[in-house]
Tab-separated table of C-alpha atoms and ligand atoms in Angstrom:
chain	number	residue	atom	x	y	z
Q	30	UNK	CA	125.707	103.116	111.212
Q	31	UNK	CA	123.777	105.572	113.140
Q	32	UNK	CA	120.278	106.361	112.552
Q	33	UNK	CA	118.207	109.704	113.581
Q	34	UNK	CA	114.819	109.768	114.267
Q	35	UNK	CA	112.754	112.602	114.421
Q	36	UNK	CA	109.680	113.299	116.558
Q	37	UNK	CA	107.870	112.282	119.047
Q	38	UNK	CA	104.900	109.967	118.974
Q	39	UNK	CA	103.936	106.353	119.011
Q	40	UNK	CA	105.160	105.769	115.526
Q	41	UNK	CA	108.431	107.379	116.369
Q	42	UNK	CA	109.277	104.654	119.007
Q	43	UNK	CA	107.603	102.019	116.496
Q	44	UNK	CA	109.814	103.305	113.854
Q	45	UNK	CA	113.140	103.885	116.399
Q	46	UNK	CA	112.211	100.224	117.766
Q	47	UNK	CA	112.242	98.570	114.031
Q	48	UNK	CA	115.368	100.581	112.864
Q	49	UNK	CA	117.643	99.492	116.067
Q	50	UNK	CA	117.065	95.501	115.530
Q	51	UNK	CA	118.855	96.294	112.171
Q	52	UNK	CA	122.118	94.164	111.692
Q	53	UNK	CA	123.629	97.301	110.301
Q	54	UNK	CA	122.582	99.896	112.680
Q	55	UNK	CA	124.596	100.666	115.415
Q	56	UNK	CA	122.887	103.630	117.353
Q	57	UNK	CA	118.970	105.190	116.802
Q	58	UNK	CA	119.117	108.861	117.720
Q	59	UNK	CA	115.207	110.147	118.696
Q	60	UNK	CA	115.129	114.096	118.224
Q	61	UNK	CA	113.261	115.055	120.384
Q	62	UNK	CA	111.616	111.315	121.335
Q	63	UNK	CA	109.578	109.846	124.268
Q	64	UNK	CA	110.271	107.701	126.843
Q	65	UNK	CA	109.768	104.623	124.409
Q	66	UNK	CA	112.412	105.929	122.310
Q	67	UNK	CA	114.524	106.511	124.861
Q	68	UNK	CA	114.007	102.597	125.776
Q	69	UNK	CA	115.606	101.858	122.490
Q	70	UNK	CA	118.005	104.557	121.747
Q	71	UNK	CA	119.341	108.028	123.052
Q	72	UNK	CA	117.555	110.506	123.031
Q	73	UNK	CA	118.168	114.432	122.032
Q	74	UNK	CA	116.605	117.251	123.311
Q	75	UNK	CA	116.192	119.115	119.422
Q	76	UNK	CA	112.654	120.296	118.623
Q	77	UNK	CA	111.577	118.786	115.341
Q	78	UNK	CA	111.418	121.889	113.047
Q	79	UNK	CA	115.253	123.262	114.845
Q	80	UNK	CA	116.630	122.305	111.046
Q	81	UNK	CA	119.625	124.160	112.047
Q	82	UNK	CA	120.250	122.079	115.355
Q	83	UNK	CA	119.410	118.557	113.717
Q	84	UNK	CA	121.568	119.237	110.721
Q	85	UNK	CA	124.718	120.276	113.189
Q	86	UNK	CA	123.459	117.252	115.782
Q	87	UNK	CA	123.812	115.137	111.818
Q	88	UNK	CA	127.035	115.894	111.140
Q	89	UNK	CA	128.715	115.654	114.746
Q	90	UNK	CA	126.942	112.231	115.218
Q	91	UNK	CA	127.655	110.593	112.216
Q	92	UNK	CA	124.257	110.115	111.139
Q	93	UNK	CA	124.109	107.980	107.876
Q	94	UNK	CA	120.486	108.460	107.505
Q	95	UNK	CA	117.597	110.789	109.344
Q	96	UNK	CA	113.934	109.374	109.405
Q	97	UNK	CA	111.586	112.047	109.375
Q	98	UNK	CA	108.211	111.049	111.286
Q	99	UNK	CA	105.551	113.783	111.169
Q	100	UNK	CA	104.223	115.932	108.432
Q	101	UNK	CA	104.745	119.487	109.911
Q	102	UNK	CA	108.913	119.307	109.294
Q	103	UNK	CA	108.215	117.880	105.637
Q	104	UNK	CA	106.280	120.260	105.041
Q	105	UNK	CA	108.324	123.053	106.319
Q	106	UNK	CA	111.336	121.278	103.822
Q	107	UNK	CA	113.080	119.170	106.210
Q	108	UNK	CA	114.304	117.406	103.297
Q	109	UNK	CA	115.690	119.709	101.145
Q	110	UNK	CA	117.817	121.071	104.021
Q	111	UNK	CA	119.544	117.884	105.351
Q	112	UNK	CA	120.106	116.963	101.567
Q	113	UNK	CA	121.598	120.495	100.848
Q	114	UNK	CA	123.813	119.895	103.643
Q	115	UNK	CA	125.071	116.452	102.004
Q	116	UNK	CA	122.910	114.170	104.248
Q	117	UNK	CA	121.013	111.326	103.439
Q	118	UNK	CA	116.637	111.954	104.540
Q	119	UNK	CA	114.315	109.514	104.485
Q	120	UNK	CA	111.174	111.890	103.692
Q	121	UNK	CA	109.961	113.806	101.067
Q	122	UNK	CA	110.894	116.840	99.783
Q	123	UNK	CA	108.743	119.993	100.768
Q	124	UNK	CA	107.527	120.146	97.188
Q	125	UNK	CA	106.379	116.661	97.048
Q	126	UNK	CA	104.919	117.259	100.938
Q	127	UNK	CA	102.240	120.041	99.484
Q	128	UNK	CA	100.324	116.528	98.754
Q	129	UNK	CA	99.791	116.710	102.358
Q	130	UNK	CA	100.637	120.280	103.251
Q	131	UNK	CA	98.191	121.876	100.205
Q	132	UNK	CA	94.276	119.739	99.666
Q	133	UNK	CA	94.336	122.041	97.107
Q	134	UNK	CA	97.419	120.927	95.536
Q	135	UNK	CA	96.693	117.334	95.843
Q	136	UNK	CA	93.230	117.655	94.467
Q	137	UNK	CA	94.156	119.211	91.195
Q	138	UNK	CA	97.065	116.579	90.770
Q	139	UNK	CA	94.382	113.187	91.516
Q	140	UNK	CA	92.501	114.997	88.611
Q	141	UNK	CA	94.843	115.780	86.464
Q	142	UNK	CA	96.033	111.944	86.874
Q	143	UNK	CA	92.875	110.714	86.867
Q	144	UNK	CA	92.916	109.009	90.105
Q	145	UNK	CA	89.264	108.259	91.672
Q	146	UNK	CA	88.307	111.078	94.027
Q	147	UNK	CA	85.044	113.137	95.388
Q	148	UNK	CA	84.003	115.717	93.009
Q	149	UNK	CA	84.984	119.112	94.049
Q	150	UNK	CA	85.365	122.595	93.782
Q	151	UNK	CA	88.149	125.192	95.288
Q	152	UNK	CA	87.664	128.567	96.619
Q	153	UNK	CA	89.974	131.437	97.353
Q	154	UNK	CA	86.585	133.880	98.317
Q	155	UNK	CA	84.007	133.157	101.535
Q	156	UNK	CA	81.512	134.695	99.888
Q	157	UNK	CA	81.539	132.642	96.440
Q	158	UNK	CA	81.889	129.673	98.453
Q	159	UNK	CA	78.518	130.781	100.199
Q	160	UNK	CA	76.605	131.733	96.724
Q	161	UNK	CA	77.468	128.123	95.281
Q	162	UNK	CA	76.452	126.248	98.508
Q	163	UNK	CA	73.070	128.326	97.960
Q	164	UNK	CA	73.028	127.887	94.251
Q	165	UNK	CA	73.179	124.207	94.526
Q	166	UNK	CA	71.172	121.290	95.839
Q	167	UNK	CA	70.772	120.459	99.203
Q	168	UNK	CA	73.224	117.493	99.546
Q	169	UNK	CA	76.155	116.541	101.990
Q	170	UNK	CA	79.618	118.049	101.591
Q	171	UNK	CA	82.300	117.821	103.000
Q	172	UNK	CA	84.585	121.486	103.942
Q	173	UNK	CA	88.237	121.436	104.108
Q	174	UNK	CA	90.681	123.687	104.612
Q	175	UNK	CA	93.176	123.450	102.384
Q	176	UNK	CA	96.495	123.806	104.752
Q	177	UNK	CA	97.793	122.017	107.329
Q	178	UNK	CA	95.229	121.673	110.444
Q	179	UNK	CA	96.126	118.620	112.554
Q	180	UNK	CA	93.444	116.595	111.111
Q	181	UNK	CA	91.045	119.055	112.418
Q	182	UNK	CA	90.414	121.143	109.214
Q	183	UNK	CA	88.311	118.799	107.512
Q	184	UNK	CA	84.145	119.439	108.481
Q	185	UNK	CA	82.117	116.659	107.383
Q	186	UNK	CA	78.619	118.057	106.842
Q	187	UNK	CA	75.158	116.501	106.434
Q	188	UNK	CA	73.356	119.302	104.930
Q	189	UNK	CA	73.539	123.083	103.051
Q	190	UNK	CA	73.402	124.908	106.757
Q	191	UNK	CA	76.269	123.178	108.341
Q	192	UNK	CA	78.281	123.513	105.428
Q	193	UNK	CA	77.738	127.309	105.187
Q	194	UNK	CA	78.486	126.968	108.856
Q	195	UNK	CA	81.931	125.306	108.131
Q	196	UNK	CA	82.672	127.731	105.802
Q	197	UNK	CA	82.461	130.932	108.073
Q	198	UNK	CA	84.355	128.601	110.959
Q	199	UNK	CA	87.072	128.051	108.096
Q	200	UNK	CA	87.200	130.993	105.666
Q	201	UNK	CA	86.181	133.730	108.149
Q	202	UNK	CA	86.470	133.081	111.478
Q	203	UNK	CA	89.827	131.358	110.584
Q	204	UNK	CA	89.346	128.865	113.154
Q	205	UNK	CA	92.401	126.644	111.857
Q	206	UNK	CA	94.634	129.510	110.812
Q	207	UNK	CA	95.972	130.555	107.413
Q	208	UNK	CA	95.366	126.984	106.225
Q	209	UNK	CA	91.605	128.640	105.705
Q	210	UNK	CA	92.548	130.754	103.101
Q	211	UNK	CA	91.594	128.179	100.312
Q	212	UNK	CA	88.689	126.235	100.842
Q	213	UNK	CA	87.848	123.018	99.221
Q	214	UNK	CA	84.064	121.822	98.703
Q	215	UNK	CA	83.881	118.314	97.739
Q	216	UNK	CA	81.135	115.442	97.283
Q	217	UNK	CA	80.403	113.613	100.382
Q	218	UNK	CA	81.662	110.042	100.086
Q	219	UNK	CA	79.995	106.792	101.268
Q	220	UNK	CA	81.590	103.706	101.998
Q	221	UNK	CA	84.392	102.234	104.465
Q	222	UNK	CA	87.588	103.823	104.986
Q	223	UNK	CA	91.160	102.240	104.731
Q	224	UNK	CA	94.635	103.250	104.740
Q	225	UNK	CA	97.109	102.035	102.062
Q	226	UNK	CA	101.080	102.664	102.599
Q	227	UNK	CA	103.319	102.461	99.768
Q	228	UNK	CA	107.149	103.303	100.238
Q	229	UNK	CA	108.260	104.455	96.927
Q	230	UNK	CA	111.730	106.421	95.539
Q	231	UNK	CA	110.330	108.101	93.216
Q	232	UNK	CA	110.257	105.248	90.710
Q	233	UNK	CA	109.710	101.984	92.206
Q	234	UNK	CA	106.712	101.288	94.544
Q	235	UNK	CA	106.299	98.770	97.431
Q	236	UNK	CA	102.791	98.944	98.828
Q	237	UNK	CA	102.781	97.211	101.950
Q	238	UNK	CA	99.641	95.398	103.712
Q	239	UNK	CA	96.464	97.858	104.171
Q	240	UNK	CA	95.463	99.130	107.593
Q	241	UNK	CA	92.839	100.301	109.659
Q	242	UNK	CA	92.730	103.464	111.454
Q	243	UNK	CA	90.019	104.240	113.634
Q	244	UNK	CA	89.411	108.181	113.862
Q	245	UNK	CA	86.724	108.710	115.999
Q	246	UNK	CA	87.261	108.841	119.679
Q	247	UNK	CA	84.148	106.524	121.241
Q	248	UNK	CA	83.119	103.043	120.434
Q	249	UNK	CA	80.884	102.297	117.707
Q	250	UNK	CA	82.955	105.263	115.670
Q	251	UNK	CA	80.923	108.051	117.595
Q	252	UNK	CA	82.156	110.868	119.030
Q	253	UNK	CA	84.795	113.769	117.824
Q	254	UNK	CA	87.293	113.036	115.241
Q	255	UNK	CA	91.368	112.247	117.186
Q	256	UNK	CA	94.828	111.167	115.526
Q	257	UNK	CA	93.710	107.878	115.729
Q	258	UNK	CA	92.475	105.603	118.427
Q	259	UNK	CA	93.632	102.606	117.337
Q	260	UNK	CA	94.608	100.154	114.117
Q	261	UNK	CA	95.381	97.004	112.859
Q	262	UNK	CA	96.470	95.126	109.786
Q	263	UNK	CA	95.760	93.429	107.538
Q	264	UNK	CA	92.629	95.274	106.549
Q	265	UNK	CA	90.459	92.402	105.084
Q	266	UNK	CA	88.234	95.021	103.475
Q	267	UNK	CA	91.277	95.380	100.907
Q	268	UNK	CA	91.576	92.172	99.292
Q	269	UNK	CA	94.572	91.144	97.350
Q	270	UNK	CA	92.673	92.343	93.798
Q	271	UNK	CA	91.523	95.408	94.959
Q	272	UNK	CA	94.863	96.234	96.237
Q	273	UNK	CA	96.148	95.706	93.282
Q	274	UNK	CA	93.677	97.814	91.508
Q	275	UNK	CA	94.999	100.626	93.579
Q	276	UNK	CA	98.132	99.764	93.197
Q	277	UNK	CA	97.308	100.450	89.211
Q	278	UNK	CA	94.800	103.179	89.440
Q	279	UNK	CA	95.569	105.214	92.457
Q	280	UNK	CA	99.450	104.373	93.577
Q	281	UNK	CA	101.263	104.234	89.989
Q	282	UNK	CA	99.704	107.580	88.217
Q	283	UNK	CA	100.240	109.350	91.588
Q	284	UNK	CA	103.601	108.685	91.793
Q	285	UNK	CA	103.940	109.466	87.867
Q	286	UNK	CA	102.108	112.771	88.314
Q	287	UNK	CA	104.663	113.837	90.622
Q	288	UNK	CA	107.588	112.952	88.878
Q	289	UNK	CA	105.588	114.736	85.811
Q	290	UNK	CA	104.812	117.869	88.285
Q	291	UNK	CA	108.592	117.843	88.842
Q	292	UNK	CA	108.434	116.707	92.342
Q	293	UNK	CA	109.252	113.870	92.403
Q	294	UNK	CA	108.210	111.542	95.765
Q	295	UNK	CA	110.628	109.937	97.659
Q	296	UNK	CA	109.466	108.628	101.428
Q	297	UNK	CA	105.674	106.982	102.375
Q	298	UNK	CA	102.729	107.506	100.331
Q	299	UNK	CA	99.686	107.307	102.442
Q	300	UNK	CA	96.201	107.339	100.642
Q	301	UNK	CA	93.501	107.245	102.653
Q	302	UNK	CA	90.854	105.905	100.823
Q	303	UNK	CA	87.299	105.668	100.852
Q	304	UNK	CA	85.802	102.266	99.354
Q	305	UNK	CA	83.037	103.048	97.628
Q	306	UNK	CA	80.199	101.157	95.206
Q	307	UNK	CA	82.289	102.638	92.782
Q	308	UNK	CA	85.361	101.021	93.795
Q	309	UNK	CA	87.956	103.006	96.176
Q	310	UNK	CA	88.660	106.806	96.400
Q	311	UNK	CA	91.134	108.909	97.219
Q	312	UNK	CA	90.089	110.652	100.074
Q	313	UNK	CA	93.742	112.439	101.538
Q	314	UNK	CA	97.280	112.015	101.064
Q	315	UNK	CA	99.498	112.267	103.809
Q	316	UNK	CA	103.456	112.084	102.982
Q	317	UNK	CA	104.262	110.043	105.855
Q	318	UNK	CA	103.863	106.933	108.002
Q	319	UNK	CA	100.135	107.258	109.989
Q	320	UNK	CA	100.218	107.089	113.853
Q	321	UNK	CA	99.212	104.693	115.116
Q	322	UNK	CA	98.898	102.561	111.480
Q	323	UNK	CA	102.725	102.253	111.637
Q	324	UNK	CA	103.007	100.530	115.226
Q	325	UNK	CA	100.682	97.406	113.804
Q	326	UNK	CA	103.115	97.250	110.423
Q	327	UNK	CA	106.723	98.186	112.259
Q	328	UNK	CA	105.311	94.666	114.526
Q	329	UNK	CA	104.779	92.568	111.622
Q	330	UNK	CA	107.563	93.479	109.164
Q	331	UNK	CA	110.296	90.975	109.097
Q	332	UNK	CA	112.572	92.532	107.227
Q	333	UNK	CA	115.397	95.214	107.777
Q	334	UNK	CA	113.482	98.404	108.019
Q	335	UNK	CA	117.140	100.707	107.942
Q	336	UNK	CA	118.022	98.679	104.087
Q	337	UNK	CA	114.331	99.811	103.145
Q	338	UNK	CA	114.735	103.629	103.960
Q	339	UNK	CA	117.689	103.740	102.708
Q	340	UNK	CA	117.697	102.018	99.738
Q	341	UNK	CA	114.697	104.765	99.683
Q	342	UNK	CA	117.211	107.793	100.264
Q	343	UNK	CA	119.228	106.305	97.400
Q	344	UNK	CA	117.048	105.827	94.869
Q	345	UNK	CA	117.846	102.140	94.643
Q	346	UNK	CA	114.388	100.286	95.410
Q	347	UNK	CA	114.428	98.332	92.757
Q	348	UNK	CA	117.720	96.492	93.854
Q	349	UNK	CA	116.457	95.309	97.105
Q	350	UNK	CA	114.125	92.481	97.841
Q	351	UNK	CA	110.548	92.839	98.467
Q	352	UNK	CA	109.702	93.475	102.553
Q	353	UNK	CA	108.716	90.286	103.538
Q	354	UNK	CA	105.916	90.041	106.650
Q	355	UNK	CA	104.543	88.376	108.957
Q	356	UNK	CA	101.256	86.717	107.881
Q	357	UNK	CA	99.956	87.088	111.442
Q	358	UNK	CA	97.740	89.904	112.132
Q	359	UNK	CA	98.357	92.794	114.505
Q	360	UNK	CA	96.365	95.188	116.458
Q	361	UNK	CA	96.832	98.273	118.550
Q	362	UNK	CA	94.881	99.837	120.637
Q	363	UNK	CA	95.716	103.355	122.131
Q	364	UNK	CA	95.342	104.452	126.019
Q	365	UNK	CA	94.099	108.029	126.137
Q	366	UNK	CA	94.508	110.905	128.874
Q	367	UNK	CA	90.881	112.219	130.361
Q	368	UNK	CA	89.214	114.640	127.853
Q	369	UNK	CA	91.836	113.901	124.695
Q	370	UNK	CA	91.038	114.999	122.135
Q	371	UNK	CA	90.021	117.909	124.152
Q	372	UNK	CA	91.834	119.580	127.398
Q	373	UNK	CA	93.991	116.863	129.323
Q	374	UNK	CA	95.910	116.983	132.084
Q	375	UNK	CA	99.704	115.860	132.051
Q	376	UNK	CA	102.346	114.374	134.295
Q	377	UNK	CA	100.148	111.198	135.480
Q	378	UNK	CA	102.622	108.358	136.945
Q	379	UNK	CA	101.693	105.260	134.798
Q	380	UNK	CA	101.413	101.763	136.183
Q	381	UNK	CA	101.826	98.613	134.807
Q	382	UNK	CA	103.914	98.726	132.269
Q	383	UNK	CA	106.122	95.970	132.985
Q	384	UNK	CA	103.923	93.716	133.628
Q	385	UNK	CA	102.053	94.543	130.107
Q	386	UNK	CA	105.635	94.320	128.737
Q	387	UNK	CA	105.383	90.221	130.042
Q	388	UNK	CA	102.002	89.363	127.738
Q	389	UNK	CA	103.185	87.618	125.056
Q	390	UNK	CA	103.529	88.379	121.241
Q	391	UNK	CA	102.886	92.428	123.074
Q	392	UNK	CA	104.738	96.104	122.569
Q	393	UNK	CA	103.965	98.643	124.241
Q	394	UNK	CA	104.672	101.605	122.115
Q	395	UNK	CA	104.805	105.271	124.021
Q	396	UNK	CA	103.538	108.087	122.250
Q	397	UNK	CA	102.884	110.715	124.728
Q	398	UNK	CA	105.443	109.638	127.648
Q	399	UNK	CA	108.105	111.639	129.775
Q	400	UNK	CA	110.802	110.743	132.149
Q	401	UNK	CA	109.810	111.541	135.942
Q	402	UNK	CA	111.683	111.133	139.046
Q	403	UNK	CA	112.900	107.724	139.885
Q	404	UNK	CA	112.197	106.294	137.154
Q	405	UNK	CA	109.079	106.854	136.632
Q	406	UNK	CA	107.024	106.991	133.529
Q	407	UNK	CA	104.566	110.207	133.019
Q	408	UNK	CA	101.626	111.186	131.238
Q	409	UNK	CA	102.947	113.602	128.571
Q	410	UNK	CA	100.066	114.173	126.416
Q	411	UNK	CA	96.601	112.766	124.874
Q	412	UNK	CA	97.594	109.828	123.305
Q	413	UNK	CA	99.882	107.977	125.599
Q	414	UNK	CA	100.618	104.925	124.579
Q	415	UNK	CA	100.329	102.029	121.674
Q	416	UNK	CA	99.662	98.783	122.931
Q	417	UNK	CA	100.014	96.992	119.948
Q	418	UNK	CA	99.942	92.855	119.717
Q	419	UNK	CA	100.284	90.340	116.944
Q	420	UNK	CA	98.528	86.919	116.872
Q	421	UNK	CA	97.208	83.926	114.783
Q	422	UNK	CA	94.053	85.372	113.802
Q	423	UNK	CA	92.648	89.491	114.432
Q	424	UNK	CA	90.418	88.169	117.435
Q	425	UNK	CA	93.416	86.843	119.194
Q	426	UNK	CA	95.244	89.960	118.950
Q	427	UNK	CA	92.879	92.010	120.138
Q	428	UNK	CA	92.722	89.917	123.105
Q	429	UNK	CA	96.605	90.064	123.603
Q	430	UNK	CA	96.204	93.887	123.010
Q	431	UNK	CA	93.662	94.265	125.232
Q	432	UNK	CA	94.974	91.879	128.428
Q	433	UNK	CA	97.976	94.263	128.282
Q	434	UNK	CA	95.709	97.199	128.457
Q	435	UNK	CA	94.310	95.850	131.695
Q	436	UNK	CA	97.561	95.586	133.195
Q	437	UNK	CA	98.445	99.997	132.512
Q	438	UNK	CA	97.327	102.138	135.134
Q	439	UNK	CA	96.919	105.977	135.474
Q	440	UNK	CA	94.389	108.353	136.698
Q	441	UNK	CA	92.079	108.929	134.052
Q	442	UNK	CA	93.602	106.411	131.415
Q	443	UNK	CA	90.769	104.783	128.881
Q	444	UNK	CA	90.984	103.409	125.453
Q	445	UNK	CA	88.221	102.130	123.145
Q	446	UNK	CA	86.944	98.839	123.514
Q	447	UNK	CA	86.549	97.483	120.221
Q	448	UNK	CA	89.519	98.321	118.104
Q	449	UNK	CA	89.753	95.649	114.911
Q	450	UNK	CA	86.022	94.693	115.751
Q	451	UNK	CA	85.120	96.462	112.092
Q	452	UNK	CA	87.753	93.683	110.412
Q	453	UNK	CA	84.731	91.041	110.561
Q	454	UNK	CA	81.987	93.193	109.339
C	517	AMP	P1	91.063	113.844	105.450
C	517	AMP	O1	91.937	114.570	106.434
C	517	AMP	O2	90.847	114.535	104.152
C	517	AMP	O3	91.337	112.366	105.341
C	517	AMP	O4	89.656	113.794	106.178
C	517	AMP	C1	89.522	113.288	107.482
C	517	AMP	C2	88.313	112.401	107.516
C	517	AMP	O5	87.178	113.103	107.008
C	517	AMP	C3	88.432	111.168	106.639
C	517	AMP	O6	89.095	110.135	107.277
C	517	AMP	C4	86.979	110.867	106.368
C	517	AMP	O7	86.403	110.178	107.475
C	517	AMP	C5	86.350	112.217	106.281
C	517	AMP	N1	86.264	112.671	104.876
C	517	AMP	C6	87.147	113.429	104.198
C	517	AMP	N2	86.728	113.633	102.930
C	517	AMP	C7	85.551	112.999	102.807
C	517	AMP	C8	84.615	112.828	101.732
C	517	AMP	N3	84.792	113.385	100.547
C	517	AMP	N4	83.510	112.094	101.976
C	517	AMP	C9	83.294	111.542	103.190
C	517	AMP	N5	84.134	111.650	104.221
C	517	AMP	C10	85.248	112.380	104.055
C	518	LIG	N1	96.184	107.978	111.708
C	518	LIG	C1	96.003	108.997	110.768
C	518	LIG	C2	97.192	109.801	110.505
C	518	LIG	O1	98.300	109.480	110.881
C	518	LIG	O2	97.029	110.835	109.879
């Protein structure tokens, strides 16, 4: 059967790389894919919200089931369309996707479910945002937009000035676009992060093993907030109780809610979650896999990814066996362009990659890659590549992950240094 893929990124060709080892899959399509993808597949020069084009590319191509990647065509109702036109989505639909595509929406439904959150409060005026910041004590917030922002709309702030700041940047300035026209004020949170996956039909819900992301661009989590510099899994922060404690108190009533709210959620429910004193927190939902959180689970999944999505599409995930994985660890670290997240420059020839390709127990996964002239692999935006390992224990990973980082070459190519090192704090 023949599989499309759609987007771009590192956990595209992570995804794309999974789904064509699949006894049952004959061809992975990548719409509009990377030069990792094309490694593994074909593929097709469609933009990922051209519904229109993918639908048409669907049909012609025999395509027994699409895998939607990012959040932006979810949101937009990616979903509904390919189902309207009698084809099978792995994804949600655009009403389940306002858990990612509205903060507002998704804090009012962890409430009314009475999943742990922050405390907060919405607004839909700058200035009554501005009168309670005044009115109240002097404590960190945290100011989000409430639409889609690429990660960017959320300002974490430390006191009452930079959170009036972060409301004029959001509310009036409308730095991050018409997702500014609601504005959420919420408790700041303390604890340690971690990301829990679940895939889920609507009904039935696997979790699969916690990961790490790692946000912040620099070492030592300083510096500005990217997609994601690196991950691995398992997360031992999340030990097998707690994970089932959010399995019970955080996975179950969301995915009730919905079904309750009349949308029901079929594709990857991604909490991130802040562990507390107070046990874990919802902190976001996105309604997809994470990049790069996906490269260290696609490597240590050993079963058939394709039955999973689409016993998924089918509503049948409670006729299929568990996922089984592999109990080894994984880790990826990503390699950067110069000045990502800011300004960076594009079309650098990379090095190396075949010889990182020879470390053992290694993938490379490309994120932003593009095809130059003889053969040659290019720089094609600020996150380039995955280089993602598995290994007996998380230090040995890292070291696989990080002796084929030292064999990738390009001008201005850097990475952090100490992806995972958080596992054995
Ligand atoms: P979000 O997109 O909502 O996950 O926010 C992005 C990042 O902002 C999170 O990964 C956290 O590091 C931080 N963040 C969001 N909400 C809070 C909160 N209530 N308290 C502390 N940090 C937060
Ligand atoms: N790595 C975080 C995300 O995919 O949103």
């Amino acid at each position: 059967m023949n599989v499309l893929v759609i987007g771009n990124g590192g956990r595209e060709h992570a995804l794309a790389w999974k789904l064509a080892q699949s006894p049952r899959v004959t061809k992975v399509f990548c719409a509009p894919g990377n030069t990792g993808t094309a490694l593994v597949g074909q593929n097709v020069n469609i933009e990922a919200t051209d519904f229109p084009k993918l639908i048409k590319f669907a049909k012609e191509n025999d395509v027994a089931l699409t895998v939607v990647g990012p959040e932006i065509p979810l949101v937009a109702g990616i979903a509904d369309e390919f189902q309207k036109a009698g084809l099978k989505v792995f994804g949600p639909s655009k009403a389940a996707a306002e858990l990612e595509g509205s903060k507002v929406f998704c804090k009012e439904l962890l409430r009314n479910a009475d999943v742990p959150t922050a405390d907060y409060r919405v607004f839909r005026s700058v200035d009554r945002a501005v009168t309670y910041l005044r009115e109240r004590e002097d404590v960190p917030v945290v100011v989000k937009a409430d639409g889609l922002a690429a990660g960017k709309g959320v300002i974490v702030c430390a006191n009452r000035a930079e959170a009036l700041d972060a409301v004029e940047r959001i509310g009036r300035q409308f730095e991050f676009g018409d997702a500014g026209k609601q504005i959420v004020i919420e408790e700041r949170l303390d604890g340690r992060e971690a990301s829990v996956l679940a895939i889920t039909d609507g009904q039935t819900i696997i979790a699969l093993p916690a990961a790490q992301d790692h946000k912040r661009a620099y070492d030592g989590d300083t510096g500005p907030n990217t997609g994601g510099m690196g991950a691995y899994s398992p997360a031992p922060l999340v030990t097998p109780e707690m994970m089932q404690w959010i399995e019970a108190h955080v996975l179950v009533p969301t995915v009730h809610a919905m079904k309750r709210a009349r949308r029901p959620f079929r594709g990857v429910l991604y909490a991130g979650l802040m562990i507390t004193n107070q046990g874990p927190k919802v902190l976001e939902y996105n309604v997809r896999f994470g990049d790069p959180e996906c490269q260290p689970l696609m490597m240590r999944l050993k079963s058939d990814l394709f039955e999973l999505l689409l016993a998924t599409a089918e509503e049948r995930l409670d006729q299929i066996d568990p996922p089984e994985w592999d109990e080894r660890p994984s880790v990826c670290v990503v390699m950067a362009s110069e000045g990502y997240p800011g300004k960076y420059a594009k079309g650098k020839p990379i090095r190396g990659l075949d010889e990182a390709a020879k470390v053992p127990d290694v993938q490379v996964f490309h994120a932003g890659t593009a095809a130059g002239p003889d053969g040659q692999v290019l720089t094609d935006g600020g996150r380039v590549l995955g280089v993602t390992a598995v290994g007996s224990s998380i230090p040995q990973a890292k070291l696989s992950a990080y002796t084929a980082v030292k064999q990738i070459r390009w001008d201005g190519a850097w990475c952090r240094k100490d992806i995972s090192d958080k596992a054995n704090q």
